[in-house]
Tab-separated table of N, CA and C and ligand atoms in Angstrom:
chain	number	residue	atom	x	y	z
A	252	MET	N	-23.050	14.282	-9.245
A	252	MET	CA	-22.821	13.293	-8.189
A	252	MET	C	-22.847	11.883	-8.803
A	253	ASP	N	-21.889	11.061	-8.386
A	253	ASP	CA	-21.848	9.706	-8.949
A	253	ASP	C	-22.712	8.755	-8.104
A	254	PRO	N	-22.835	7.482	-8.517
A	254	PRO	CA	-23.711	6.547	-7.780
A	254	PRO	C	-23.337	6.340	-6.315
A	255	LYS	N	-22.102	6.646	-5.955
A	255	LYS	CA	-21.680	6.520	-4.554
A	255	LYS	C	-21.852	7.819	-3.782
A	256	GLY	N	-22.440	8.819	-4.408
A	256	GLY	CA	-22.709	10.080	-3.729
A	256	GLY	C	-21.544	11.045	-3.712
A	257	ARG	N	-20.534	10.780	-4.535
A	257	ARG	CA	-19.352	11.639	-4.550
A	257	ARG	C	-19.539	12.769	-5.560
A	258	GLU	N	-19.030	13.930	-5.193
A	258	GLU	CA	-19.161	15.080	-6.076
A	258	GLU	C	-17.875	15.400	-6.820
A	259	ILE	N	-16.744	14.931	-6.296
A	259	ILE	CA	-15.471	15.134	-6.994
A	259	ILE	C	-14.691	13.823	-6.968
A	260	PRO	N	-13.835	13.594	-7.975
A	260	PRO	CA	-13.047	12.362	-7.996
A	260	PRO	C	-11.856	12.445	-7.040
A	261	GLY	N	-11.415	11.276	-6.618
A	261	GLY	CA	-10.193	11.195	-5.833
A	261	GLY	C	-10.430	10.784	-4.399
A	262	TYR	N	-9.307	10.610	-3.677
A	262	TYR	CA	-9.310	10.157	-2.285
A	262	TYR	C	-8.381	11.050	-1.469
A	263	ARG	N	-8.653	11.161	-0.192
A	263	ARG	CA	-7.770	11.938	0.679
A	263	ARG	C	-6.376	11.328	0.693
A	264	MET	N	-6.315	9.989	0.770
A	264	MET	CA	-5.045	9.266	0.680
A	264	MET	C	-5.288	7.991	-0.129
A	265	HIS	N	-4.257	7.577	-0.863
A	265	HIS	CA	-4.408	6.475	-1.818
A	265	HIS	C	-3.190	5.573	-1.699
A	266	ALA	N	-3.411	4.336	-1.303
A	266	ALA	CA	-2.313	3.390	-1.100
A	266	ALA	C	-2.305	2.349	-2.208
A	267	PHE	N	-1.126	2.144	-2.770
A	267	PHE	CA	-0.939	1.121	-3.798
A	267	PHE	C	0.017	0.058	-3.256
A	268	VAL	N	-0.391	-1.192	-3.399
A	268	VAL	CA	0.450	-2.313	-2.998
A	268	VAL	C	0.756	-3.115	-4.259
A	269	CYS	N	2.014	-3.360	-4.487
A	269	CYS	CA	2.407	-4.058	-5.713
A	269	CYS	C	1.801	-5.455	-5.762
A	270	GLY	N	1.165	-5.742	-6.867
A	270	GLY	CA	0.600	-7.080	-7.080
A	270	GLY	C	1.190	-7.761	-8.295
A	271	HIS	N	2.431	-7.395	-8.598
A	271	HIS	CA	3.059	-7.929	-9.811
A	271	HIS	C	3.661	-9.309	-9.550
A	272	SER	N	3.573	-10.146	-10.586
A	272	SER	CA	4.147	-11.497	-10.521
A	272	SER	C	5.172	-11.680	-11.634
A	273	ARG	N	6.197	-12.419	-11.316
A	273	ARG	CA	7.157	-12.854	-12.329
A	273	ARG	C	7.326	-14.363	-12.213
A	274	PRO	N	7.808	-14.999	-13.282
A	274	PRO	CA	8.017	-16.444	-13.211
A	274	PRO	C	9.008	-16.807	-12.102
A	275	GLU	N	8.797	-17.975	-11.513
A	275	GLU	CA	9.687	-18.451	-10.459
A	275	GLU	C	11.128	-18.458	-10.966
A	276	GLY	N	12.023	-17.998	-10.147
A	276	GLY	CA	13.430	-17.990	-10.508
A	276	GLY	C	13.877	-16.758	-11.267
A	277	SER	N	12.975	-15.811	-11.496
A	277	SER	CA	13.375	-14.603	-12.214
A	277	SER	C	14.386	-13.815	-11.387
A	278	ALA	N	15.234	-13.081	-12.074
A	278	ALA	CA	16.349	-12.420	-11.409
A	278	ALA	C	15.891	-11.420	-10.346
A	279	ARG	N	14.847	-10.673	-10.606
A	279	ARG	CA	14.422	-9.623	-9.670
A	279	ARG	C	13.435	-10.119	-8.629
A	280	GLY	N	12.879	-11.278	-8.832
A	280	GLY	CA	11.810	-11.723	-7.944
A	280	GLY	C	10.593	-10.831	-8.119
A	281	CYS	N	9.637	-10.968	-7.232
A	281	CYS	CA	8.435	-10.133	-7.339
A	281	CYS	C	7.735	-10.089	-5.990
A	282	CYS	N	6.842	-9.130	-5.870
A	282	CYS	CA	6.160	-8.925	-4.593
A	282	CYS	C	5.127	-10.005	-4.288
A	283	THR	N	4.503	-10.567	-5.304
A	283	THR	CA	3.484	-11.575	-5.004
A	283	THR	C	4.098	-12.831	-4.383
A	284	GLU	N	5.358	-13.117	-4.705
A	284	GLU	CA	5.988	-14.284	-4.067
A	284	GLU	C	6.300	-13.994	-2.601
A	285	LYS	N	6.133	-12.724	-2.196
A	285	LYS	CA	6.304	-12.333	-0.791
A	285	LYS	C	4.947	-11.946	-0.193
A	286	ASN	N	3.897	-12.553	-0.732
A	286	ASN	CA	2.526	-12.433	-0.196
A	286	ASN	C	1.924	-11.036	-0.296
A	287	SER	N	2.299	-10.270	-1.290
A	287	SER	CA	1.786	-8.899	-1.379
A	287	SER	C	0.272	-8.835	-1.580
A	288	LEU	N	-0.290	-9.774	-2.312
A	288	LEU	CA	-1.739	-9.696	-2.542
A	288	LEU	C	-2.522	-9.989	-1.261
A	289	GLU	N	-2.038	-10.932	-0.476
A	289	GLU	CA	-2.694	-11.225	0.802
A	289	GLU	C	-2.560	-10.017	1.735
A	290	LEU	N	-1.390	-9.396	1.737
A	290	LEU	CA	-1.177	-8.215	2.577
A	290	LEU	C	-2.052	-7.054	2.116
A	291	MET	N	-2.187	-6.888	0.806
A	291	MET	CA	-3.045	-5.822	0.278
A	291	MET	C	-4.490	-6.040	0.731
A	292	MET	N	-4.968	-7.284	0.662
A	292	MET	CA	-6.348	-7.561	1.070
A	292	MET	C	-6.541	-7.315	2.566
A	293	GLU	N	-5.552	-7.681	3.362
A	293	GLU	CA	-5.613	-7.438	4.809
A	293	GLU	C	-5.654	-5.933	5.103
A	294	PHE	N	-4.836	-5.185	4.409
A	294	PHE	CA	-4.761	-3.724	4.562
A	294	PHE	C	-6.089	-3.096	4.124
A	295	LYS	N	-6.575	-3.511	2.986
A	295	LYS	CA	-7.837	-2.981	2.450
A	295	LYS	C	-9.012	-3.302	3.392
A	296	SER	N	-9.052	-4.542	3.861
A	296	SER	CA	-10.132	-4.954	4.757
A	296	SER	C	-10.137	-4.126	6.032
A	297	ALA	N	-8.941	-3.831	6.540
A	297	ALA	CA	-8.856	-3.045	7.782
A	297	ALA	C	-9.447	-1.656	7.571
A	298	THR	N	-9.194	-1.045	6.428
A	298	THR	CA	-9.753	0.299	6.184
A	298	THR	C	-11.256	0.230	5.981
A	299	ARG	N	-11.709	-0.837	5.351
A	299	ARG	CA	-13.164	-0.981	5.135
A	299	ARG	C	-13.893	-1.237	6.452
A	300	THR	N	-13.303	-2.043	7.299
A	300	THR	CA	-13.903	-2.323	8.610
A	300	THR	C	-14.082	-1.034	9.406
A	301	LEU	N	-13.137	-0.121	9.232
A	301	LEU	CA	-13.195	1.158	9.947
A	301	LEU	C	-14.044	2.194	9.211
A	302	GLY	N	-14.592	1.823	8.061
A	302	GLY	CA	-15.456	2.738	7.310
A	302	GLY	C	-14.716	3.916	6.713
A	303	MET	N	-13.469	3.703	6.363
A	303	MET	CA	-12.643	4.794	5.836
A	303	MET	C	-12.921	4.982	4.338
A	304	SER	N	-13.989	5.694	4.043
A	304	SER	CA	-14.396	5.838	2.645
A	304	SER	C	-13.612	6.914	1.894
A	305	ASP	N	-12.809	7.695	2.608
A	305	ASP	CA	-12.034	8.740	1.939
A	305	ASP	C	-10.614	8.298	1.608
A	306	VAL	N	-10.334	7.014	1.816
A	306	VAL	CA	-9.036	6.472	1.419
A	306	VAL	C	-9.285	5.249	0.548
A	307	ARG	N	-8.288	4.897	-0.228
A	307	ARG	CA	-8.411	3.691	-1.045
A	307	ARG	C	-7.104	2.920	-0.985
A	308	VAL	N	-7.240	1.615	-0.807
A	308	VAL	CA	-6.104	0.691	-0.841
A	308	VAL	C	-6.346	-0.249	-2.007
A	309	GLN	N	-5.376	-0.354	-2.893
A	309	GLN	CA	-5.569	-1.239	-4.041
A	309	GLN	C	-4.238	-1.774	-4.521
A	310	LYS	N	-4.315	-2.820	-5.363
A	310	LYS	CA	-3.084	-3.370	-5.914
A	310	LYS	C	-2.649	-2.529	-7.103
A	311	SER	N	-1.361	-2.592	-7.356
A	311	SER	CA	-0.798	-1.893	-8.507
A	311	SER	C	0.009	-2.890	-9.318
A	312	GLY	N	0.480	-2.426	-10.438
A	312	GLY	CA	1.497	-3.161	-11.173
A	312	GLY	C	2.840	-2.986	-10.480
A	313	CYS	N	3.882	-3.438	-11.134
A	313	CYS	CA	5.230	-3.354	-10.556
A	313	CYS	C	5.579	-1.904	-10.254
A	314	LEU	N	6.010	-1.671	-9.017
A	314	LEU	CA	6.428	-0.337	-8.586
A	314	LEU	C	7.934	-0.149	-8.751
A	315	ASP	N	8.606	-1.174	-9.247
A	315	ASP	CA	10.020	-1.117	-9.655
A	315	ASP	C	11.015	-1.017	-8.499
A	316	PHE	N	10.596	-1.451	-7.323
A	316	PHE	CA	11.546	-1.626	-6.224
A	316	PHE	C	11.408	-3.066	-5.721
A	317	CYS	N	11.399	-3.961	-6.692
A	317	CYS	CA	11.040	-5.362	-6.495
A	317	CYS	C	11.883	-6.058	-5.438
A	318	GLU	N	13.185	-5.803	-5.452
A	318	GLU	CA	14.080	-6.526	-4.553
A	318	GLU	C	13.838	-6.153	-3.087
A	319	SER	N	13.230	-5.003	-2.856
A	319	SER	CA	13.075	-4.487	-1.491
A	319	SER	C	11.691	-4.711	-0.914
A	320	GLY	N	10.785	-5.223	-1.706
A	320	GLY	CA	9.392	-5.322	-1.297
A	320	GLY	C	9.098	-6.474	-0.371
A	321	PRO	N	7.829	-6.742	-0.149
A	321	PRO	CA	6.670	-6.249	-0.888
A	321	PRO	C	6.454	-4.736	-0.678
A	322	THR	N	6.223	-4.078	-1.797
A	322	THR	CA	6.268	-2.630	-1.863
A	322	THR	C	4.889	-1.999	-1.783
A	323	CYS	N	4.838	-0.865	-1.054
A	323	CYS	CA	3.600	-0.084	-0.923
A	323	CYS	C	3.974	1.389	-1.002
A	324	VAL	N	3.188	2.161	-1.715
A	324	VAL	CA	3.394	3.613	-1.754
A	324	VAL	C	2.065	4.291	-1.451
A	325	ILE	N	2.133	5.352	-0.657
A	325	ILE	CA	0.923	6.067	-0.258
A	325	ILE	C	1.020	7.520	-0.722
A	326	TYR	N	0.004	7.938	-1.456
A	326	TYR	CA	-0.104	9.315	-1.958
A	326	TYR	C	-1.239	10.027	-1.240
A	327	PRO	N	-1.197	11.360	-1.115
A	327	PRO	CA	-0.336	12.266	-1.871
A	327	PRO	C	1.060	12.463	-1.287
A	328	GLN	N	1.352	11.864	-0.143
A	328	GLN	CA	2.653	12.106	0.482
A	328	GLN	C	3.800	11.512	-0.332
A	329	GLY	N	3.512	10.401	-1.029
A	329	GLY	CA	4.568	9.742	-1.788
A	329	GLY	C	5.552	9.034	-0.889
A	330	GLU	N	5.057	8.488	0.227
A	330	GLU	CA	5.921	7.736	1.133
A	330	GLU	C	5.882	6.259	0.737
A	331	TRP	N	7.055	5.633	0.783
A	331	TRP	CA	7.199	4.243	0.352
A	331	TRP	C	7.449	3.345	1.557
A	332	PHE	N	6.819	2.179	1.537
A	332	PHE	CA	6.900	1.252	2.668
A	332	PHE	C	7.177	-0.172	2.185
A	333	LYS	N	7.746	-0.948	3.110
A	333	LYS	CA	7.794	-2.400	2.945
A	333	LYS	C	6.631	-2.927	3.764
A	334	ILE	N	5.619	-3.414	3.086
A	334	ILE	CA	4.409	-3.832	3.799
A	334	ILE	C	4.590	-5.229	4.389
A	335	SER	N	4.009	-5.415	5.563
A	335	SER	CA	4.054	-6.692	6.275
A	335	SER	C	2.835	-6.735	7.195
A	336	THR	N	2.580	-7.889	7.767
A	336	THR	CA	1.479	-8.004	8.726
A	336	THR	C	1.674	-7.031	9.890
A	337	GLU	N	2.924	-6.873	10.315
A	337	GLU	CA	3.223	-5.967	11.429
A	337	GLU	C	3.016	-4.506	11.028
A	338	ALA	N	3.257	-4.196	9.770
A	338	ALA	CA	3.157	-2.802	9.306
A	338	ALA	C	1.705	-2.354	9.137
A	339	ILE	N	0.810	-3.266	8.843
A	339	ILE	CA	-0.550	-2.872	8.469
A	339	ILE	C	-1.258	-2.013	9.517
A	340	PRO	N	-1.267	-2.371	10.801
A	340	PRO	CA	-1.946	-1.485	11.767
A	340	PRO	C	-1.364	-0.072	11.777
A	341	LYS	N	-0.065	0.041	11.598
A	341	LYS	CA	0.581	1.365	11.576
A	341	LYS	C	0.242	2.116	10.292
A	342	LEU	N	0.135	1.395	9.193
A	342	LEU	CA	-0.249	2.041	7.933
A	342	LEU	C	-1.691	2.527	8.010
A	343	VAL	N	-2.549	1.746	8.648
A	343	VAL	CA	-3.948	2.178	8.836
A	343	VAL	C	-3.984	3.442	9.689
A	344	GLU	N	-3.217	3.459	10.773
A	344	GLU	CA	-3.152	4.668	11.613
A	344	GLU	C	-2.672	5.863	10.805
A	345	TYR	N	-1.690	5.623	9.949
A	345	TYR	CA	-1.171	6.703	9.093
A	345	TYR	C	-2.281	7.233	8.180
A	346	LEU	N	-3.067	6.334	7.614
A	346	LEU	CA	-4.184	6.770	6.762
A	346	LEU	C	-5.242	7.526	7.567
A	347	GLN	N	-5.293	7.251	8.851
A	347	GLN	CA	-6.252	7.955	9.717
A	347	GLN	C	-5.725	9.310	10.184
A	348	GLY	N	-4.508	9.641	9.776
A	348	GLY	CA	-3.929	10.924	10.184
A	348	GLY	C	-2.855	10.792	11.236
A	349	GLY	N	-2.465	9.553	11.523
A	349	GLY	CA	-1.427	9.327	12.519
A	349	GLY	C	-0.039	9.615	11.974
A	350	GLU	N	0.919	9.344	12.823
A	350	GLU	CA	2.314	9.628	12.460
A	350	GLU	C	2.823	8.686	11.382
A	351	LEU	N	3.798	9.186	10.645
A	351	LEU	CA	4.466	8.372	9.634
A	351	LEU	C	5.153	7.186	10.319
A	352	PRO	N	4.831	5.964	9.944
A	352	PRO	CA	5.490	4.802	10.569
A	352	PRO	C	6.870	4.583	9.954
A	353	LYS	N	7.826	5.341	10.473
A	353	LYS	CA	9.166	5.362	9.881
A	353	LYS	C	9.841	3.999	9.887
A	354	GLU	N	9.481	3.180	10.885
A	354	GLU	CA	10.132	1.882	10.980
A	354	GLU	C	9.788	0.960	9.819
A	355	PHE	N	8.759	1.305	9.062
A	355	PHE	CA	8.365	0.462	7.920
A	355	PHE	C	8.645	1.130	6.581
A	356	LEU	N	9.367	2.256	6.586
A	356	LEU	CA	9.741	2.879	5.309
A	356	LEU	C	10.615	1.919	4.510
A	357	LEU	N	10.465	1.975	3.221
A	357	LEU	CA	11.214	1.073	2.341
A	357	LEU	C	12.691	1.445	2.358
A	358	ASP	N	13.511	0.467	2.651
A	358	ASP	CA	14.959	0.670	2.668
A	358	ASP	C	15.532	-0.061	1.465
A	359	ILE	N	15.897	0.685	0.438
A	359	ILE	CA	16.363	0.017	-0.782
A	359	ILE	C	17.820	-0.385	-0.698
A	360	LYS	N	18.464	-0.062	0.434
A	360	LYS	CA	19.859	-0.502	0.607
A	360	LYS	C	19.918	-1.827	1.367
A	361	ALA	N	18.755	-2.221	1.910
A	361	ALA	CA	18.735	-3.456	2.720
A	361	ALA	C	18.785	-4.685	1.834
B	276	FES	S1	7.346	-6.749	-8.408
B	276	FES	FE1	6.711	-5.410	-6.794
B	276	FES	S2	7.854	-3.639	-7.082
B	276	FES	FE2	8.331	-4.864	-8.781
Protein backbone atom coordinates (compact mmCIF):
# COMPACT_ATOMS: atom_id res chain seq x y z
CA MET A 1 0.00 0.00 0.00
CA ASP A 2 1.34 3.44 -0.89
CA PRO A 3 1.14 6.59 1.30
CA LYS A 4 -2.27 7.43 -0.17
CA GLY A 5 -3.66 4.03 0.79
CA ARG A 6 -3.69 2.63 -2.73
CA GLU A 7 -2.96 -1.02 -3.36
CA ILE A 8 -2.64 -0.93 -7.14
CA PRO A 9 -1.45 1.78 -9.55
CA GLY A 10 -3.72 3.59 -11.94
CA TYR A 11 -7.07 5.38 -12.18
CA ARG A 12 -10.54 4.36 -13.30
CA MET A 13 -10.39 7.20 -15.85
CA HIS A 14 -7.49 9.49 -16.73
CA ALA A 15 -7.85 12.82 -18.52
CA PHE A 16 -4.97 14.62 -20.19
CA VAL A 17 -5.24 18.25 -21.25
CA CYS A 18 -2.54 19.59 -23.53
CA GLY A 19 -0.32 22.12 -21.81
CA HIS A 20 2.13 22.62 -24.63
CA SER A 21 3.40 26.05 -25.63
CA ARG A 22 4.98 27.28 -28.82
CA PRO A 23 6.45 30.68 -29.62
CA GLU A 24 3.96 33.33 -30.71
CA GLY A 25 3.35 33.19 -34.43
CA SER A 26 4.30 29.54 -34.83
CA ALA A 27 2.62 27.82 -37.75
CA ARG A 28 0.65 25.27 -35.71
CA GLY A 29 -0.19 27.44 -32.75
CA CYS A 30 -0.60 25.72 -29.41
CA CYS A 31 -3.17 24.88 -26.78
CA THR A 32 -1.82 27.16 -24.07
CA GLU A 33 -2.54 30.21 -26.24
CA LYS A 34 -6.16 28.97 -26.12
CA ASN A 35 -6.15 28.87 -22.30
CA SER A 36 -5.63 25.12 -21.95
CA LEU A 37 -3.81 25.37 -18.62
CA GLU A 38 -6.58 27.44 -17.05
CA LEU A 39 -9.15 24.98 -18.42
CA MET A 40 -7.15 22.03 -17.08
CA MET A 41 -7.06 23.60 -13.61
CA GLU A 42 -10.81 24.28 -13.72
CA PHE A 43 -11.47 20.68 -14.80
CA LYS A 44 -9.13 19.27 -12.16
CA SER A 45 -10.60 21.46 -9.41
CA ALA A 46 -14.12 20.30 -10.28
CA THR A 47 -13.13 16.64 -9.83
CA ARG A 48 -11.34 17.40 -6.58
CA THR A 49 -14.31 19.33 -5.21
CA LEU A 50 -16.44 16.25 -5.87
CA GLY A 51 -13.88 14.00 -4.16
CA MET A 52 -13.30 11.94 -7.28
CA SER A 53 -10.18 10.14 -6.13
CA ASP A 54 -10.45 7.37 -8.73
CA VAL A 55 -9.92 9.74 -11.65
CA ARG A 56 -7.05 12.02 -12.52
CA VAL A 57 -6.97 15.19 -14.60
CA GLN A 58 -3.56 16.48 -15.54
CA LYS A 59 -1.67 18.41 -18.19
CA SER A 60 0.19 16.65 -20.94
CA GLY A 61 2.68 17.56 -23.57
CA CYS A 62 1.57 18.19 -27.14
CA LEU A 63 -1.14 15.73 -28.15
CA ASP A 64 -0.48 16.59 -31.83
CA PHE A 65 -3.92 17.89 -32.74
CA CYS A 66 -2.80 21.45 -32.09
CA GLU A 67 -4.89 23.23 -34.70
CA SER A 68 -8.13 21.75 -33.32
CA GLY A 69 -7.59 22.29 -29.62
CA PRO A 70 -7.39 23.04 -26.82
CA THR A 71 -7.14 19.28 -26.78
CA CYS A 72 -8.18 16.76 -24.13
CA VAL A 73 -8.12 12.96 -24.26
CA ILE A 74 -9.70 10.65 -21.71
CA TYR A 75 -8.58 7.06 -21.15
CA PRO A 76 -9.25 4.17 -21.06
CA GLN A 77 -11.94 5.05 -23.61
CA GLY A 78 -9.54 7.07 -25.74
CA GLU A 79 -12.14 9.72 -26.49
CA TRP A 80 -10.85 13.09 -27.69
CA PHE A 81 -12.42 16.44 -26.86
CA LYS A 82 -12.06 20.14 -27.50
CA ILE A 83 -12.08 21.42 -23.95
CA SER A 84 -13.83 24.67 -23.05
CA THR A 85 -15.54 26.21 -20.04
CA GLU A 86 -18.84 24.91 -21.42
CA ALA A 87 -17.43 21.39 -21.87
CA ILE A 88 -16.06 20.98 -18.36
CA PRO A 89 -19.32 20.15 -16.51
CA LYS A 90 -20.11 17.55 -19.19
CA LEU A 91 -16.61 16.10 -19.00
CA VAL A 92 -16.96 15.83 -15.22
CA GLU A 93 -20.28 14.01 -15.68
CA TYR A 94 -18.56 11.70 -18.15
CA LEU A 95 -15.87 10.91 -15.57
CA GLN A 96 -18.67 10.16 -13.11
CA GLY A 97 -20.08 7.55 -15.48
CA GLY A 98 -22.38 9.79 -17.48
CA GLU A 99 -22.95 9.80 -21.19
CA LEU A 100 -20.27 10.66 -23.70
CA PRO A 101 -20.59 14.41 -24.37
CA LYS A 102 -20.59 14.05 -28.13
CA GLU A 103 -21.07 17.74 -28.72
CA PHE A 104 -17.55 18.37 -27.40
CA LEU A 105 -15.74 15.62 -29.31
CA LEU A 106 -12.71 16.92 -31.16
CA ASP A 107 -13.50 17.70 -34.77
CA ILE A 108 -10.24 17.78 -36.68
CA LYS A 109 -12.00 18.86 -39.87
CA ALA A 110 -13.26 22.06 -38.26
S1 LIG B 1 -0.11 22.11 -28.69
FE1 LIG B 1 -1.86 21.06 -27.87
S2 LIG B 1 -2.12 19.37 -29.14
FE2 LIG B 1 -0.29 20.28 -29.82
